[in-house]
């Protein structure tokens, strides 16, 4: 249930519809109330036999439980409950103007398909702005887990029914943080009736008041069954609307949607003090509730079936619901496939305030006389820059900055400052990677690119390069953003760049032991297409700038290629080659301008008087760091 006034009004109307039906049933069959769906005996054994088909053959206590003689359950009941909780999520309802309206609960019931209440998400427009959060819960140590947020995709599937108060909506396959939706499994819905009887017990996994995920396991008796609805005494709170209601075999028996208030003979809602409740005057918390109510899963299937012939989205929803085995056996929990060892990428999320510390690349790092701004993009590249969510173009991290190529989902370049006197050796203890929340994920090549192949997540800014100053450890962590990596064959990545930065920092030609480093891929139109969506760069470049012992700005440039390895993604006998090249050659390959003095590049000085084309074509094979021309 949602806390805002609009949702409360919808719930009130739903309650009115419910009691109008109840009064009509009383008129038709006085004293009988709703017509019961359970088969009334001629033979008392019939409902028991129906329930038996849902029980595990090895569960010796099951029959005792359904007759009500034992409260014992097998210990696997708790383990299955944890599995059943994974597909349950919190729904953050956001109106079309981008303002939060409240919370609800939902759960996965088919491939990329979520079930919740109509009064939680009643329109596709509302769903389009809203999102769902999985793992919004505590772990066994009482600590908050890192929740994962998925967008809803109502243009793909959106089916709703105000009378039965249910909504089915499609969910994005990948979270904002990069987690796959399939990691959470789903709850298979069983169409058959007979999954629960009066006197048995049900449990509800829910997000009460939009809070952390909880489960009610006590005082849960089913008190009544009707054609469309089930009444039970299980506790819920606002925010639990859309929760799955389970029997003891963890089969979903109904979709929770509302409380049932006590009424007098005239149909007036009563308060806990026995007086009539006056809407708009009395506090809703004073209503006397007699039970909670959920819509039966079997009736949801019937409603969908009746609409499927004329409504393509309904037909698609049914197809997804039935895309797995729907036979009447339990427990109906479908878990995610086991991960392949070594194939998973650990994803993380940095604290909200982390990015406020990011100082970014400093153009005056080499001193006030050697102002060196960020590289300038050519006119042909301006339209391809990925815009940040705040409208900016530069991602700032601790001691380095990045500008992203929206088309390629990789960096145009990275720009880092390295202070050799303050560098700290921070030990690498894990391999956790981050999406940058300041940039839409569609502009960041994530885990999908690197899974199941010899491509490494090659750091553009080396992990240790920004590890200096009081925030050295955090700076190293910043290098593990997907924005700072590029697909590099593991042999290229693992052999490094012959430690170019280390050599320049240690050479006596460096007066201040400080350097600024620019790195990036070479983007070509004919780059290899991989997995039908990625273009893999064949070459990478690096430009290193520093002040030499003469007090002048100096810069060297380098190229490395992985072209032979990418052609088959296999190993070759040929080794990777590193070349020192003129900065002008890197500028020609990338359409970037580094704003360097004409005499800063030793390769250019060596080719002086030979013309620009000669300078661009002048290269030097680097076998060891000693071969670098400074």
XYZ file of C-alpha atoms in Angstrom, residues 74-510:
437
model
C 11.750 -29.588 7.913
C 14.848 -27.432 8.345
C 14.981 -27.015 4.569
C 11.904 -24.813 4.983
C 14.188 -21.958 6.121
C 16.632 -22.527 3.285
C 13.826 -22.490 0.728
C 12.486 -19.312 2.308
C 15.774 -17.536 1.598
C 15.555 -18.628 -2.035
C 11.931 -17.473 -2.221
C 12.961 -14.046 -0.899
C 15.476 -13.306 -3.666
C 12.902 -12.510 -6.408
C 11.020 -10.134 -4.051
C 11.818 -6.433 -4.426
C 10.877 -2.970 -3.236
C 9.116 -0.718 -5.742
C 9.961 2.983 -5.646
C 6.988 4.740 -7.211
C 7.967 7.950 -9.018
C 5.365 10.142 -10.705
C 5.747 11.523 -14.260
C 7.212 14.742 -12.828
C 10.072 12.790 -11.229
C 8.829 13.108 -7.639
C 8.676 10.044 -5.331
C 5.118 9.031 -4.480
C 5.616 6.045 -2.219
C 6.557 2.392 -2.084
C 5.183 -1.028 -2.848
C 6.410 -4.603 -3.127
C 6.680 -6.833 -6.193
C 8.219 -10.152 -7.256
C 9.557 -11.792 -10.407
C 7.230 -14.388 -11.918
C 8.665 -14.885 -15.414
C 11.586 -13.823 -17.598
C 11.923 -10.047 -17.008
C 8.354 -10.015 -15.639
C 7.224 -8.496 -12.325
C 3.891 -8.900 -10.509
C 2.486 -6.259 -8.138
C -0.817 -4.463 -7.432
C -2.764 -2.184 -9.740
C -2.967 0.352 -6.929
C 0.861 0.383 -6.770
C 1.407 0.810 -10.532
C -1.850 1.618 -12.303
C -0.525 3.201 -15.511
C 2.347 2.581 -17.904
C 3.325 6.232 -17.530
C 3.764 5.786 -13.771
C 5.769 2.572 -14.287
C 8.034 4.248 -16.835
C 9.441 6.625 -14.194
C 9.448 4.118 -11.319
C 12.082 1.488 -10.533
C 12.577 -1.620 -8.401
C 15.277 -2.485 -5.866
C 16.485 -6.000 -5.090
C 18.475 -6.952 -1.966
C 17.099 -3.974 -0.036
C 17.648 -5.957 3.159
C 20.048 -6.859 5.963
C 22.593 -9.663 5.890
C 23.050 -12.219 8.682
C 25.316 -9.776 10.533
C 22.682 -7.043 10.559
C 24.448 -4.930 7.942
C 22.705 -3.338 4.978
C 23.367 -5.119 1.712
C 24.072 -3.099 -1.416
C 20.730 -2.984 -3.215
C 20.496 -3.176 -7.022
C 18.117 -0.903 -8.980
C 16.355 -1.950 -12.180
C 14.271 0.247 -14.466
C 10.794 -0.851 -15.509
C 9.999 -1.240 -19.224
C 6.212 -0.865 -19.639
C 6.549 -0.356 -23.395
C 7.556 -4.009 -23.575
C 4.873 -5.473 -21.259
C 2.331 -3.670 -19.115
C -0.901 -5.445 -18.136
C -3.151 -4.234 -15.331
C -6.531 -5.136 -13.823
C -8.178 -2.719 -11.343
C -10.873 -5.207 -10.297
C -8.462 -7.974 -9.304
C -5.886 -5.326 -8.372
C -2.862 -6.755 -10.180
C -0.260 -5.407 -12.599
C 2.351 -7.248 -14.652
C 5.223 -5.160 -16.017
C 8.506 -5.890 -17.777
C 11.794 -5.197 -15.971
C 15.138 -4.191 -17.505
C 17.481 -7.204 -17.786
C 20.453 -5.389 -16.213
C 20.571 -3.187 -13.120
C 21.949 0.337 -13.059
C 24.856 -1.188 -11.123
C 25.405 -3.879 -13.780
C 23.838 -6.889 -12.019
C 21.771 -9.235 -14.179
C 18.102 -9.671 -13.302
C 18.458 -13.427 -13.792
C 20.705 -13.499 -10.712
C 17.554 -13.262 -8.574
C 15.643 -16.200 -10.072
C 11.844 -16.087 -10.033
C 8.753 -17.508 -8.341
C 6.866 -19.884 -10.627
C 3.135 -19.324 -10.443
C 0.952 -22.442 -10.449
C -2.441 -22.099 -12.133
C -4.175 -24.960 -10.314
C -6.452 -24.295 -7.345
C -6.103 -26.102 -4.031
C -2.718 -24.733 -2.946
C -4.023 -23.758 0.498
C -7.005 -24.552 2.760
C -8.773 -22.734 5.582
C -6.915 -23.369 8.823
C -3.501 -23.659 7.173
C -0.832 -20.996 7.472
C 0.730 -18.557 5.010
C 3.839 -16.385 5.086
C 4.399 -13.050 3.360
C 7.761 -11.661 2.233
C 7.356 -7.900 2.029
C 8.821 -4.403 2.293
C 6.637 -2.916 5.072
C 6.450 0.893 4.921
C 8.997 0.778 2.105
C 11.637 -0.471 4.549
C 14.033 -3.406 4.527
C 12.718 -6.775 3.366
C 10.928 -8.749 6.092
C 8.948 -11.966 6.447
C 5.997 -12.718 8.722
C 6.181 -16.327 9.995
C 3.799 -16.340 12.989
C 0.046 -15.851 13.566
C -0.609 -16.524 9.883
C -3.795 -18.578 9.722
C -5.952 -18.628 6.581
C -9.448 -17.744 7.808
C -11.513 -17.720 4.605
C -11.421 -18.473 0.883
C -13.648 -16.933 -1.793
C -13.891 -17.076 -5.565
C -11.226 -14.432 -6.121
C -9.772 -13.727 -2.695
C -8.093 -15.326 0.318
C -8.314 -13.918 3.866
C -5.493 -14.502 6.348
C -4.263 -13.099 9.650
C -0.655 -12.506 8.523
C 0.701 -9.099 9.569
C 1.409 -6.458 6.928
C 2.045 -2.719 6.880
C 1.750 0.037 4.259
C 4.266 -0.752 1.532
C 3.482 -4.490 1.576
C 1.009 -4.215 -1.293
C 2.124 -6.484 -4.120
C 3.813 -9.056 -1.852
C 3.736 -12.804 -2.531
C 1.722 -14.894 -0.055
C 3.214 -18.403 0.385
C 1.924 -21.690 1.747
C 4.182 -24.019 3.773
C 5.693 -25.421 0.558
C 6.680 -21.906 -0.592
C 4.137 -21.918 -3.391
C 2.621 -18.498 -4.087
C -1.071 -18.841 -3.291
C -2.136 -15.214 -3.754
C -1.032 -11.625 -4.304
C -1.449 -9.511 -1.171
C -3.318 -6.262 -1.791
C -5.327 -4.926 1.156
C -6.533 -5.149 4.701
C -10.144 -6.125 5.498
C -11.821 -3.689 7.927
C -14.514 -4.695 10.397
C -18.031 -3.547 9.436
C -21.374 -3.274 11.156
C -24.694 -4.660 9.875
C -25.184 -1.559 7.706
C -21.801 -1.975 6.029
C -20.118 0.911 7.875
C -16.417 0.541 8.649
C -15.771 0.361 12.390
C -12.974 1.734 14.527
C -11.184 -0.139 17.278
C -13.489 1.526 19.848
C -16.579 0.154 18.076
C -17.623 3.519 16.629
C -18.208 4.120 12.910
C -15.167 5.322 11.019
C -15.675 8.696 9.308
C -13.434 9.147 6.298
C -11.598 12.466 6.192
C -12.236 13.037 9.890
C -10.912 10.003 11.764
C -7.328 8.784 11.702
C -7.085 5.734 9.366
C -4.889 4.030 11.975
C -7.993 3.708 14.212
C -9.766 1.331 11.776
C -10.476 -2.121 13.203
C -8.925 -4.658 10.832
C -10.154 -8.248 10.912
C -7.915 -9.835 8.260
C -5.687 -9.233 5.273
C -6.663 -10.095 1.732
C -4.944 -11.340 -1.420
C -6.085 -12.114 -4.950
C -5.824 -15.791 -5.876
C -3.156 -16.727 -8.415
C -5.571 -19.034 -10.241
C -7.932 -16.088 -10.811
C -5.109 -13.924 -12.197
C -4.432 -16.629 -14.790
C -8.138 -16.814 -15.679
C -8.325 -13.043 -16.128
C -5.267 -13.059 -18.386
C -6.578 -15.974 -20.425
C -9.853 -14.162 -21.119
C -7.980 -11.131 -22.501
C -5.058 -12.788 -24.277
C -6.733 -13.284 -27.669
C -7.339 -9.568 -28.249
C -4.442 -7.997 -26.315
C -0.891 -8.777 -27.521
C 0.742 -7.599 -24.278
C -1.497 -9.915 -22.250
C -0.588 -12.810 -24.539
C 3.108 -12.007 -24.051
C 2.677 -11.854 -20.267
C 1.007 -15.283 -20.312
C 3.757 -16.665 -22.518
C 6.386 -15.546 -20.010
C 4.415 -16.921 -17.068
C 4.197 -20.295 -18.807
C 7.696 -20.297 -20.302
C 8.826 -22.687 -17.565
C 7.316 -25.846 -16.119
C 3.917 -25.034 -14.586
C 3.040 -28.487 -13.302
C 1.420 -28.679 -9.850
C 4.563 -29.496 -7.852
C 6.499 -27.469 -5.364
C 8.389 -25.650 -4.177
C 7.907 -23.323 -7.143
C 11.227 -21.477 -6.810
C 13.444 -21.132 -9.863
C 16.937 -20.037 -8.935
C 19.600 -18.392 -11.043
C 22.126 -20.712 -12.705
C 25.326 -21.325 -10.759
C 28.061 -18.867 -11.756
C 30.990 -20.147 -13.812
C 34.123 -20.086 -11.623
C 36.385 -17.200 -12.572
C 33.850 -15.720 -14.989
C 32.103 -13.369 -12.589
C 33.096 -9.738 -12.133
C 32.566 -8.448 -8.628
C 30.565 -5.240 -8.838
C 30.580 -2.615 -6.130
C 29.120 0.734 -5.223
C 31.049 3.586 -3.666
C 29.521 5.753 -0.900
C 27.393 8.669 -2.102
C 29.846 11.260 -0.824
C 32.898 9.625 -2.388
C 32.874 11.675 -5.596
C 32.777 14.971 -3.704
C 36.455 14.401 -2.872
C 37.467 14.019 -6.516
C 39.828 16.846 -7.480
C 40.401 15.605 -11.046
C 43.301 16.410 -13.339
C 45.153 19.628 -12.429
C 46.404 21.556 -15.526
C 48.904 23.484 -13.359
C 50.345 20.384 -11.731
C 53.741 20.846 -13.440
C 54.016 24.406 -12.191
C 52.545 27.827 -13.023
C 54.929 28.278 -15.975
C 53.790 25.068 -17.631
C 50.008 25.225 -17.790
C 48.857 22.061 -19.590
C 45.081 21.871 -20.126
C 43.104 18.746 -20.965
C 43.447 17.551 -24.573
C 41.151 19.312 -27.002
C 38.788 17.159 -29.056
C 38.619 17.762 -32.794
C 35.446 19.214 -34.269
C 34.500 15.773 -35.635
C 34.443 14.358 -32.080
C 32.456 17.017 -30.230
C 29.057 15.428 -30.923
C 30.272 12.036 -29.644
C 31.113 13.143 -26.098
C 28.996 11.335 -23.477
C 27.132 13.892 -21.382
C 27.001 13.420 -17.625
C 23.671 13.407 -15.838
C 24.331 16.985 -14.680
C 25.073 18.123 -18.246
C 28.853 18.190 -17.880
C 31.424 16.328 -19.978
C 34.388 15.645 -17.648
C 34.383 12.851 -15.048
C 36.668 13.840 -12.182
C 38.313 11.300 -9.874
C 41.095 11.588 -7.309
C 44.069 13.025 -9.286
C 42.685 12.134 -12.721
C 39.879 12.966 -15.166
C 38.138 11.151 -18.035
C 36.101 12.180 -21.087
C 33.924 9.396 -22.533
C 33.014 8.478 -26.115
C 29.244 7.883 -26.123
C 29.302 5.750 -29.291
C 32.106 3.456 -28.183
C 31.260 3.447 -24.432
C 34.983 3.838 -23.738
C 37.170 6.802 -22.807
C 38.364 9.236 -25.440
C 41.208 9.847 -23.025
C 42.258 9.792 -19.391
C 44.416 12.541 -17.838
C 46.309 11.865 -14.605
C 48.764 13.704 -12.357
C 51.483 11.603 -10.650
C 53.562 12.902 -7.751
C 56.579 10.594 -7.510
C 57.656 11.937 -4.112
C 54.320 11.100 -2.496
C 53.480 7.791 -4.181
C 52.334 5.026 -1.831
C 52.431 1.297 -2.540
C 48.825 0.319 -1.916
C 48.410 -3.464 -2.004
C 45.719 -4.769 -4.356
C 43.382 -6.867 -2.216
C 40.381 -7.417 -4.526
C 39.077 -6.979 -8.038
C 35.845 -5.045 -7.563
C 34.653 -2.805 -10.400
C 32.235 0.113 -10.400
C 29.828 1.786 -12.771
C 30.025 5.556 -12.348
C 26.570 6.738 -11.158
C 27.185 10.220 -12.583
C 27.037 8.836 -16.130
C 24.224 6.810 -17.689
C 25.248 3.139 -17.885
C 24.453 3.027 -21.581
C 27.701 4.986 -22.077
C 29.807 2.543 -20.021
C 30.998 -0.814 -21.403
C 30.440 -3.142 -18.440
C 30.840 -6.830 -17.491
C 29.132 -8.183 -20.605
C 32.055 -7.109 -22.799
C 34.680 -8.941 -20.715
C 32.865 -12.173 -19.839
C 34.030 -15.532 -21.186
C 37.000 -14.352 -23.273
C 40.697 -13.459 -22.932
C 39.918 -9.718 -22.781
C 41.072 -8.010 -19.593
C 39.619 -4.840 -18.118
C 42.788 -2.921 -18.966
C 43.385 0.095 -16.734
C 43.984 3.278 -18.718
C 45.091 5.164 -15.610
C 47.311 2.596 -13.876
C 46.092 1.518 -10.448
C 49.140 2.903 -8.624
C 49.539 6.150 -10.598
C 47.119 8.308 -8.550
C 48.007 6.588 -5.237
C 49.621 9.592 -3.602
C 48.612 12.103 -0.959
C 46.269 11.590 2.014
C 43.585 9.818 -0.064
C 45.957 7.424 -1.828
C 43.885 4.301 -1.157
C 40.662 5.904 -2.404
C 42.486 7.159 -5.500
C 43.552 3.620 -6.326
C 39.947 2.467 -5.875
C 38.831 5.125 -8.368
C 40.844 3.426 -11.115
C 38.446 0.450 -10.926
C 35.628 2.291 -12.695
C 34.471 0.847 -16.010
C 35.032 4.334 -17.413
C 38.775 3.833 -16.797
C 39.153 0.476 -18.523
C 39.356 -0.637 -22.113
C 39.265 -4.170 -23.608
C 42.850 -5.393 -23.839
C 43.974 -8.902 -24.617
C 45.304 -10.364 -21.386
C 48.827 -10.647 -22.808
C 48.867 -6.956 -23.707
C 47.410 -5.908 -20.375
C 49.562 -8.197 -18.251
C 52.816 -7.147 -19.924
C 52.119 -3.469 -19.280
C 53.730 -0.499 -20.991
C 57.288 -1.386 -20.007
C 56.665 0.798 -16.917
C 57.121 4.010 -18.916
C 55.877 6.200 -16.075
C 58.226 4.573 -13.544
C 61.233 5.113 -15.784
C 60.473 8.775 -16.403
C 59.860 9.413 -12.711
C 63.239 7.936 -11.833
C 65.337 9.527 -14.593
C 67.541 12.462 -13.672
C 66.035 14.477 -16.522
C 62.914 14.945 -14.417
